[in-house]
Tab-separated table of C-alpha atoms in Angstrom:
chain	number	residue	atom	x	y	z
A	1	UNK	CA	152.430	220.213	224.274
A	2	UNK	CA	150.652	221.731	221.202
A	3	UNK	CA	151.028	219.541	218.169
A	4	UNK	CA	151.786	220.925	214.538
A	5	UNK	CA	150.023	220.148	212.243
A	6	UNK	CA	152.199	221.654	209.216
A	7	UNK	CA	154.344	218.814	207.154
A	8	UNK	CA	153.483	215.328	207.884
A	9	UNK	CA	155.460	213.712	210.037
A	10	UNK	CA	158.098	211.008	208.507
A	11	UNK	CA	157.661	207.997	210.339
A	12	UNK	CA	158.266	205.137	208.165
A	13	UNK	CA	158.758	201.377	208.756
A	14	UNK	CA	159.455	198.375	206.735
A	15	UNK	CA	156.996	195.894	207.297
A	16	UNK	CA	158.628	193.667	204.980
A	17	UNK	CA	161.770	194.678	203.235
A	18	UNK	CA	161.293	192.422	200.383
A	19	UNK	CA	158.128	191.170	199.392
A	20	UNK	CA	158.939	189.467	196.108
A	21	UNK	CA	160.643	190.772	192.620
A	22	UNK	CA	158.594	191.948	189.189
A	23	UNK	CA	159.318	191.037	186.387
A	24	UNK	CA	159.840	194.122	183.706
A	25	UNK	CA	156.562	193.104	182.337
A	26	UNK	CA	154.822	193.299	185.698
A	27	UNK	CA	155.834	197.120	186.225
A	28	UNK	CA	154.609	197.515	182.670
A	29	UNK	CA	151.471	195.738	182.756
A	30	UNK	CA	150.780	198.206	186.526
A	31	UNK	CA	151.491	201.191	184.920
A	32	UNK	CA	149.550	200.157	181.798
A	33	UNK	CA	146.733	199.427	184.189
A	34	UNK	CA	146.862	202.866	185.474
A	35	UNK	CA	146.603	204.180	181.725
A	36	UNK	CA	149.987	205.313	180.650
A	37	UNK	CA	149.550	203.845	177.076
A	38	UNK	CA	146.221	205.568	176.658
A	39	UNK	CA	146.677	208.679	177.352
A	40	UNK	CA	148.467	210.973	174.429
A	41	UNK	CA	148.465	214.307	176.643
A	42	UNK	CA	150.354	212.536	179.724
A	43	UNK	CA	148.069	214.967	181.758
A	44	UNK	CA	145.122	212.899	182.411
A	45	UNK	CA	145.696	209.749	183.361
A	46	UNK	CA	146.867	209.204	187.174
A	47	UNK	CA	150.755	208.408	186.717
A	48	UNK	CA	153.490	210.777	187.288
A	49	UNK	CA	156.172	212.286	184.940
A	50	UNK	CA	158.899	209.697	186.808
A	51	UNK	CA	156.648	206.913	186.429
A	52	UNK	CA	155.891	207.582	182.713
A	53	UNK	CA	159.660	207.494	182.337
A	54	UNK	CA	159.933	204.453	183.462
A	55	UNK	CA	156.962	203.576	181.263
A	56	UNK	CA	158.896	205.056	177.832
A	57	UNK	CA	161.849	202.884	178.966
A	58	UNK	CA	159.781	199.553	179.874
A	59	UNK	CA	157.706	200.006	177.034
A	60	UNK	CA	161.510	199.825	174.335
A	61	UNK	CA	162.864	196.482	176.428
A	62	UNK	CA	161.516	193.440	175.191
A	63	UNK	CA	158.744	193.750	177.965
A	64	UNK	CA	156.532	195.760	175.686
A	65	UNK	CA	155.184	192.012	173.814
A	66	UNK	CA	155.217	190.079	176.572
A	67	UNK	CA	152.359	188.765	178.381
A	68	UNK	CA	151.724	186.901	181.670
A	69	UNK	CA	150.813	184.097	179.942
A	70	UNK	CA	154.008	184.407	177.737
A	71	UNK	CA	155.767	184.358	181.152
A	72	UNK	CA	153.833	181.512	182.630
A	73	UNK	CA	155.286	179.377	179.286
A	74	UNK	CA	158.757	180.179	179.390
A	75	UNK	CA	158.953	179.601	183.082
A	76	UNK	CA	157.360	176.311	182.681
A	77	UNK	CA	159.521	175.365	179.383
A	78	UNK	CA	162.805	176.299	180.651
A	79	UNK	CA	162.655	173.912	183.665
A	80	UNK	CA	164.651	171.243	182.250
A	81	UNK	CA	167.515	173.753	181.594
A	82	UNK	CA	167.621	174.243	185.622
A	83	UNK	CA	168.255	177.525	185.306
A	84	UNK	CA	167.860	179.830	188.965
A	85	UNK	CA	165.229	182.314	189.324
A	86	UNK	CA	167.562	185.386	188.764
A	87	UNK	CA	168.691	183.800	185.705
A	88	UNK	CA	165.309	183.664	184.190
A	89	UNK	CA	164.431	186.640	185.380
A	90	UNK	CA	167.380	188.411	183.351
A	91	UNK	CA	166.299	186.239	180.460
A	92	UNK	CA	162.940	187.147	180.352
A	93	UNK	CA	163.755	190.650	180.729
A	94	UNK	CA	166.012	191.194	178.401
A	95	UNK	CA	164.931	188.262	175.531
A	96	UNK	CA	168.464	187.515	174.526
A	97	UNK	CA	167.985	186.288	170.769
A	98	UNK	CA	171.498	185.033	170.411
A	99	UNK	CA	174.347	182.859	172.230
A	100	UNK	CA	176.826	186.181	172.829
A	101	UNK	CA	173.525	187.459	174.502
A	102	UNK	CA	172.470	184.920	176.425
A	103	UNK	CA	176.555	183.858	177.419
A	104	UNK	CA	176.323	186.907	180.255
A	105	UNK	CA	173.083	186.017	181.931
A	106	UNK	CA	173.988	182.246	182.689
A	107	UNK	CA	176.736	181.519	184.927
A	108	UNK	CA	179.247	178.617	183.756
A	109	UNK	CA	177.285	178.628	180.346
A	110	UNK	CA	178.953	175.768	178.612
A	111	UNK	CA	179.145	173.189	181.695
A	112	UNK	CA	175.686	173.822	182.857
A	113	UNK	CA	174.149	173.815	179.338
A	114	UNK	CA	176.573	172.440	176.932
A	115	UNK	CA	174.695	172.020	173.306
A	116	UNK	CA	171.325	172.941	174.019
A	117	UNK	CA	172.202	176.762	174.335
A	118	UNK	CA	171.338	177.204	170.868
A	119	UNK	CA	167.746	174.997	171.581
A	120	UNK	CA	167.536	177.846	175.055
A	121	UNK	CA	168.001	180.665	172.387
A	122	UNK	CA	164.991	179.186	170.427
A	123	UNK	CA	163.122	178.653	173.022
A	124	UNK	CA	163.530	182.002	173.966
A	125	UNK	CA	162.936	183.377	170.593
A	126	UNK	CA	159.584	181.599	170.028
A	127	UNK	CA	157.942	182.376	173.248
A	128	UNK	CA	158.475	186.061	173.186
A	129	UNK	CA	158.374	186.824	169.899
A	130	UNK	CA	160.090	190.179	169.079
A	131	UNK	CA	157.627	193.412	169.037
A	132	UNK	CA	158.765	196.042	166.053
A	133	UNK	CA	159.514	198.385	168.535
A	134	UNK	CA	162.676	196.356	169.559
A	135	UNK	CA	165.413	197.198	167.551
A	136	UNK	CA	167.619	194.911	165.883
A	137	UNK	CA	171.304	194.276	165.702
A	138	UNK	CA	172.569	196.555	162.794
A	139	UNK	CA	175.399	194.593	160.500
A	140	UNK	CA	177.057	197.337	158.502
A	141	UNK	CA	177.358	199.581	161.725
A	142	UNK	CA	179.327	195.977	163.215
A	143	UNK	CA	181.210	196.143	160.232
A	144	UNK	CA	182.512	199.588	160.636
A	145	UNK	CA	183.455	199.807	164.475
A	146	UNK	CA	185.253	196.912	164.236
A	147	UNK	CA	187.610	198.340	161.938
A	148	UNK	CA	188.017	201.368	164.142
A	149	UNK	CA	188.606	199.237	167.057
B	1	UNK	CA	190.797	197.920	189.157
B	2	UNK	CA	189.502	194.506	188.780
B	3	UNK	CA	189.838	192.118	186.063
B	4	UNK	CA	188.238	188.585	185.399
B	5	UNK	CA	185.134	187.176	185.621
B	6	UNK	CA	185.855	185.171	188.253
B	7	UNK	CA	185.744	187.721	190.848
B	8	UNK	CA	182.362	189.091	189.733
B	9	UNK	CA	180.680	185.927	189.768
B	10	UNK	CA	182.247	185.301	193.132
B	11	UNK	CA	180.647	188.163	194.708
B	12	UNK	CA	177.554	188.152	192.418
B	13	UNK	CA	176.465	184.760	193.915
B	14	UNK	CA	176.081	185.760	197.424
B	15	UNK	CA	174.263	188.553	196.898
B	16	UNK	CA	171.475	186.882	195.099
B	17	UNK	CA	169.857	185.977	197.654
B	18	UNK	CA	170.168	189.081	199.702
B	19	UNK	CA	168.790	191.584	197.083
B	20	UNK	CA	166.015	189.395	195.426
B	21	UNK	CA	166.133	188.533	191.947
B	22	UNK	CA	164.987	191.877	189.924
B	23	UNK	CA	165.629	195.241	189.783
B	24	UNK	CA	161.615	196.065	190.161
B	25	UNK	CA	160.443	194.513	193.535
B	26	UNK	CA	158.004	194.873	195.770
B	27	UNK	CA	158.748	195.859	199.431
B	28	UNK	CA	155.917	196.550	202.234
B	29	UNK	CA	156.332	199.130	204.565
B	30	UNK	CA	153.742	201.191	206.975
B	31	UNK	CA	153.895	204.918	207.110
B	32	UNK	CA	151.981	207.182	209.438
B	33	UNK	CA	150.913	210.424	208.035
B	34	UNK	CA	148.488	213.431	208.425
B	35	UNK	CA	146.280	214.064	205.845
B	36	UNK	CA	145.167	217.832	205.553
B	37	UNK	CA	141.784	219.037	206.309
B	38	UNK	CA	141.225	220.624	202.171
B	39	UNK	CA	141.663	216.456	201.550
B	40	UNK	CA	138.731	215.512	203.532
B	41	UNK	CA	136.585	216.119	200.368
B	42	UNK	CA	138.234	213.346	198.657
B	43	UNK	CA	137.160	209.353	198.637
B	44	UNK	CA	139.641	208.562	201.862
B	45	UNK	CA	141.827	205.890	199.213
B	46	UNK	CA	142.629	208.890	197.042
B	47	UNK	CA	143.908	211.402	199.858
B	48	UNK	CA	146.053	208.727	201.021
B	49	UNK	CA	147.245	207.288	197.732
B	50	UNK	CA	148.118	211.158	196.970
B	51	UNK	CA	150.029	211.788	199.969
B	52	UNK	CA	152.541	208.540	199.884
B	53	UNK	CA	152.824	209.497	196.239
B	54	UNK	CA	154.085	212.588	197.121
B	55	UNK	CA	156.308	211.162	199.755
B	56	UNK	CA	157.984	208.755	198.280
B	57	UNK	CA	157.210	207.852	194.313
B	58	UNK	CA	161.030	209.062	192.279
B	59	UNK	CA	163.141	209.125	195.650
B	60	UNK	CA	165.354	206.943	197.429
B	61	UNK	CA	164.540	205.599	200.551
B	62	UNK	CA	167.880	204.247	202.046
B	63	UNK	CA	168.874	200.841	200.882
B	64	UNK	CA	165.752	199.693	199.675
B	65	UNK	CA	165.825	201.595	196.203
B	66	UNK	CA	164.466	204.134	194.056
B	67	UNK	CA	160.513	204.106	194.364
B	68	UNK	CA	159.245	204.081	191.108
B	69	UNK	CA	155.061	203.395	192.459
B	70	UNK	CA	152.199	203.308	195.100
B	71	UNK	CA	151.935	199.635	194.075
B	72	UNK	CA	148.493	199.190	196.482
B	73	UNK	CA	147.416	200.203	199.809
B	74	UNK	CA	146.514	197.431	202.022
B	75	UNK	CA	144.855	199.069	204.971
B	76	UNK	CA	144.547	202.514	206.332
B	77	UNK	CA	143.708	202.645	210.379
B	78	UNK	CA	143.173	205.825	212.156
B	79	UNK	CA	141.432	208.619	211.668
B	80	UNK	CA	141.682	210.531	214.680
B	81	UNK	CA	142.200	214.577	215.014
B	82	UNK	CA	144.863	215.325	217.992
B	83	UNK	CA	144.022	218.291	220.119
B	84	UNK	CA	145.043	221.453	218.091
B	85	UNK	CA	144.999	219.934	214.832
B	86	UNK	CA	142.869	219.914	211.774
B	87	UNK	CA	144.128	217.395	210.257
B	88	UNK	CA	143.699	213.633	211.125
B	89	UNK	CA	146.409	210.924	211.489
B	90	UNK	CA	146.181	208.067	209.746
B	91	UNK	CA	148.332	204.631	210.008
B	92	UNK	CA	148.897	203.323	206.287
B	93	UNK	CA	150.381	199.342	205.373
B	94	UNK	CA	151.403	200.078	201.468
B	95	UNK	CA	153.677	198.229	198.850
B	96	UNK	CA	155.986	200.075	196.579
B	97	UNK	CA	157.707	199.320	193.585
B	98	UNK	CA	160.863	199.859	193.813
B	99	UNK	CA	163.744	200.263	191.748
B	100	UNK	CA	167.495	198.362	192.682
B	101	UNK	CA	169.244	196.461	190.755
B	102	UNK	CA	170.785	193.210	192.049
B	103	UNK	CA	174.592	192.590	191.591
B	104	UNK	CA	174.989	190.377	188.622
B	105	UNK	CA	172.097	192.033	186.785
B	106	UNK	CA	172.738	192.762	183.005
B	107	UNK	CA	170.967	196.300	182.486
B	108	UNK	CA	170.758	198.288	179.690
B	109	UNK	CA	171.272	202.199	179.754
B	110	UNK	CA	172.111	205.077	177.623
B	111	UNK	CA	175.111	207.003	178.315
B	112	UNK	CA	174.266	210.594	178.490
B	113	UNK	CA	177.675	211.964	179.763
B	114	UNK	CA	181.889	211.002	179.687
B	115	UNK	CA	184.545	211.772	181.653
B	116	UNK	CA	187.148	211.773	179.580
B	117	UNK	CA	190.184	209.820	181.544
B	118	UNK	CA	189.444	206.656	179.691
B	119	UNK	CA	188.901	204.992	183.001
B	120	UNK	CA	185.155	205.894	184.198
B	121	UNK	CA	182.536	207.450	182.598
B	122	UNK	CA	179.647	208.852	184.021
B	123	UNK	CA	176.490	206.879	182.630
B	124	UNK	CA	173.197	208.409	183.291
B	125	UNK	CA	170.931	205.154	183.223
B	126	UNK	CA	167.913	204.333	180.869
B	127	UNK	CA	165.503	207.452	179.861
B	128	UNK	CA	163.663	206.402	183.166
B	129	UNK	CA	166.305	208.357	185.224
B	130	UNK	CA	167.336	210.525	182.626
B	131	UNK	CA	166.997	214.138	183.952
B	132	UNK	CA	168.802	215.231	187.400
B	133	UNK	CA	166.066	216.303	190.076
B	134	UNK	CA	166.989	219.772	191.764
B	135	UNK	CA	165.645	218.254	194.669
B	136	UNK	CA	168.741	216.158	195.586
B	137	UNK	CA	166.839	213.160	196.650
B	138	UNK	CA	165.305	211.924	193.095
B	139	UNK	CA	168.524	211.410	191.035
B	140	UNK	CA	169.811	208.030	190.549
B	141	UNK	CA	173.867	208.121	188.778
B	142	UNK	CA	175.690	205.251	187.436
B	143	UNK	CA	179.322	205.129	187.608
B	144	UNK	CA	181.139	202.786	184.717
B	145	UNK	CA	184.377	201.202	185.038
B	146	UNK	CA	186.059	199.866	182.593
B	147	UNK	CA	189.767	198.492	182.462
B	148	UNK	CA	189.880	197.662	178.641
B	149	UNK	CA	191.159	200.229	175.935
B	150	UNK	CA	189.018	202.805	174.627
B	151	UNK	CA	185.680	202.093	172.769
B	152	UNK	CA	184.104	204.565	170.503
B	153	UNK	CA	180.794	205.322	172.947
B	154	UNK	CA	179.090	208.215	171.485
B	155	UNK	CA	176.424	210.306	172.201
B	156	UNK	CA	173.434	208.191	172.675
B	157	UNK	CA	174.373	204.654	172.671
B	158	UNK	CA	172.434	202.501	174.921
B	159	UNK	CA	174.783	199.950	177.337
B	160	UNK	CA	174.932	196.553	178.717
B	161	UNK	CA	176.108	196.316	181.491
B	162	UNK	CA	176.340	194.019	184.704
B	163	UNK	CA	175.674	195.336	187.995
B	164	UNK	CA	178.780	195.216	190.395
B	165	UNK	CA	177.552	197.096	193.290
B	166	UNK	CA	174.776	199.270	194.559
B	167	UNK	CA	175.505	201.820	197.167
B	168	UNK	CA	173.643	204.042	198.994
B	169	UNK	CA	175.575	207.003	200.414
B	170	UNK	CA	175.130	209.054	203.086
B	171	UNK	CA	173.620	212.459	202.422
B	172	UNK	CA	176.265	215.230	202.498
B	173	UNK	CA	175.701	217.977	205.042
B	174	UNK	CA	177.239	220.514	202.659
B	175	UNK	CA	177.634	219.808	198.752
B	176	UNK	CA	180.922	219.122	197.873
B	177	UNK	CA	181.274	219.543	194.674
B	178	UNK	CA	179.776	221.238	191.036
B	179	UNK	CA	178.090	217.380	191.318
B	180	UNK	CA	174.403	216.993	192.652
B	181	UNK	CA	174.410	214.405	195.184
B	182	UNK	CA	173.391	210.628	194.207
B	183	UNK	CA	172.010	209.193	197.247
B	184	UNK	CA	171.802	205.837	194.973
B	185	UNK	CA	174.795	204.319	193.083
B	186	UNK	CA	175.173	201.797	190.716
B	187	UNK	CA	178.218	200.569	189.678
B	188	UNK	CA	178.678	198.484	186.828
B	189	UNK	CA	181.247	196.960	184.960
B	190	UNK	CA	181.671	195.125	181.211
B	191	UNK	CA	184.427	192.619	182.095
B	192	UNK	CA	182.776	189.492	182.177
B	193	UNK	CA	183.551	186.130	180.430
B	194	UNK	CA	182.611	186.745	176.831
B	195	UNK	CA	182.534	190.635	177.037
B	196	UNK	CA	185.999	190.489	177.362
B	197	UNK	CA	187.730	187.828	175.407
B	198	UNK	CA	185.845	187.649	172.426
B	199	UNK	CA	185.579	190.918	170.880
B	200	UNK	CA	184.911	188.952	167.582
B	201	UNK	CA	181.515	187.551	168.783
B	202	UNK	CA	180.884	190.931	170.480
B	203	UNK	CA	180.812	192.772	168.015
B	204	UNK	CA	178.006	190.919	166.377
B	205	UNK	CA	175.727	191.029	168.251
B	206	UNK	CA	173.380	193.287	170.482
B	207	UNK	CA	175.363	192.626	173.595
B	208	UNK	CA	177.494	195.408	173.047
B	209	UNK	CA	174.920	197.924	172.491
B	210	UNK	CA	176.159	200.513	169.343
B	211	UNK	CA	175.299	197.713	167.231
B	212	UNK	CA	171.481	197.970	168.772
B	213	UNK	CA	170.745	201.284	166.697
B	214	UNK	CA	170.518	202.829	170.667
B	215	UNK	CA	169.367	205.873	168.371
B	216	UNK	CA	166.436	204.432	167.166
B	217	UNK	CA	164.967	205.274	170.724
B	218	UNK	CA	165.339	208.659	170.080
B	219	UNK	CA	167.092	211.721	171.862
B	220	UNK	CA	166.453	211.980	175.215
């Protein structure tokens, strides 16, 4: 039997399918690590045009400020709220600053949490503290779509 | 057609635990691959690195995700040339990042396109996925439902939504229609609790994204 030896041969197999979830900031901080942020011409450095989209994109979410210790801090802090691991996870990723943004990322909000939403927010708020590249809830553009709607 | 919250969060629970708890994970997998002889001059971790690149970093392997990264390699066995080869086979254990979004995720993303019915729009996700691949395999589309009147979504806007269901398709054998195939789907929807029976505290705020200045990331 004479072997090929053109296109390599797809033979894949999952060792193990899951292997543990990253946090926004972890993708971030890899790609950083691989020099996305340092390099203007996005021909040097050793990341590919699909992986320095997800860079631009990471790099606009509130992941962009955040560090592991950051992380390590809100994880810790938030324990009393007894809040489950894909709850946090949405938190830190997407730093809700205010109750109508938090309300979608915790399940029975008001039973679980009752009054200390607002302290949650906070928390939030002070442990990943918003970068200038995030931006910010516009209140004249509010204004006018509401009257449209 | 769906409407309250109470069915989302119904199905959202159970799939927590099956889909892991972020839309980047990590998932180990060995390959076996040839690595051609004009490769030999590189460090052996380079040739390799460059080959599962090339293999699987922006496509979809079949309901695991969208690879976004080689995340490491942790061991490369082999090495040996078969009869009437030059190149040599190696066995690779890798991790990859990968891209899938668990149901009951709140993502953000920009709508690039409409259908005008009302009903669905077409939402091409977050500037990572932005551009359609030719090659059929790299394209990720997200299909939006909504059952609420009309809102003003223009051009750019960037989207909250929650994830309702990912689904992986089989590849066509013949395209179907003017539509390049997704081999990855994400459906989302913005009924939820608050999203839907508040529209006063919705509009305030940066859950319901025109209000975010989704322009201020630019054109993409």
């Amino acid at each position: 039997m004479v072997l090929s030896s053109s296109a390599t041969e797809f033979v894949m197999k999952i060792l193990k399918e899951n292997m543990g979830p990253l946090t926004n900031f972890e993708v971030l901080d890899f790609l950083r690590s691989r020099g996305a942020a340092k390099d203007p011409t996005r021909v040097l450095a050793p990341v590919a045009p699909s992986e320095f989209k997800v860079y631009d994109y990471l790099v606009h979410s509130a992941a962009c400020s955040q560090t592991r210790e950051s992380i390590t801090e809100f994880v810790a802090k938030c324990k009393p709220y007894k809040l489950t691991k894909s709850e946090i996870t949405n938190i830190i990723n997407i730093r809700p600053s205010s109750y109508v943004e938090i309300d979608p990322l915790i399940e029975n909000l008001d039973s679980r949490l009752g009054e200390s939403v607002e302290e949650l927010v906070e928390l939030v708020v002070q442990v990943f503290p918003p970068s200038s590249e995030q931006s910010k809830p516009d209140e004249n553009e509010s204004k006018e779509l509401k009257d449209i709607m | 057609m769906y409407s309250a919250s109470m069915v989302d969060r119904a199905t959202s629970n159970c799939c927590f635990e099956l889909h892991g708890v972020n839309m980047f994970y990590l998932t180990k997998l060995e390959h076996t691959l040839r690595l051609q002889p004009h490769l030999l001059s590189l460090p052996l971790n380079e040739a390799v690195k460059g080959e599962l690149e090339g293999l699987f970093v922006d496509k979809v392997i079949a309901n695991l995700g969208l690879c976004i990264s080689v995340y490491d390699i942790e061991s490369i066995d082999g090495g040996f040339i078969f009869a009437n080869e030059g190149a040599s086979t190696y066995t690779v254990k890798f991790r990859l990042t990968l891209f899938r979004p668990f149901v009951g995720e709140i993502i953000s993303a920009r709508l690039k396109e409409s259908n005008a019915d009302g009903l669905r729009q077409l939402l091409m996700p977050d500037p990572s996925h932005a551009e359609p691949d030719s090659d059929n395999k790299g394209q990720v589309k997200w299909t939006w439902l909504f059952n609420d009147e009309k809102y003003l979504i223009d051009g750019y806007d960037e989207i909250r939504f929650r994830v309702q269901n990912v689904k992986f398709p089989e590849i066509p054998k013949e395209q179907k229609d003017l539509k390049p195939f997704a081999p990855m789907e994400i459906i989302g929807s913005l009924v939820n609790g608050s999203l839907y029976f508040d529209r006063d505290r919705l509009c305030q705020t940066g859950v319901w994204a025109p209000f975010h200045g989704g322009s201020s990331l630019g054109q993409r």
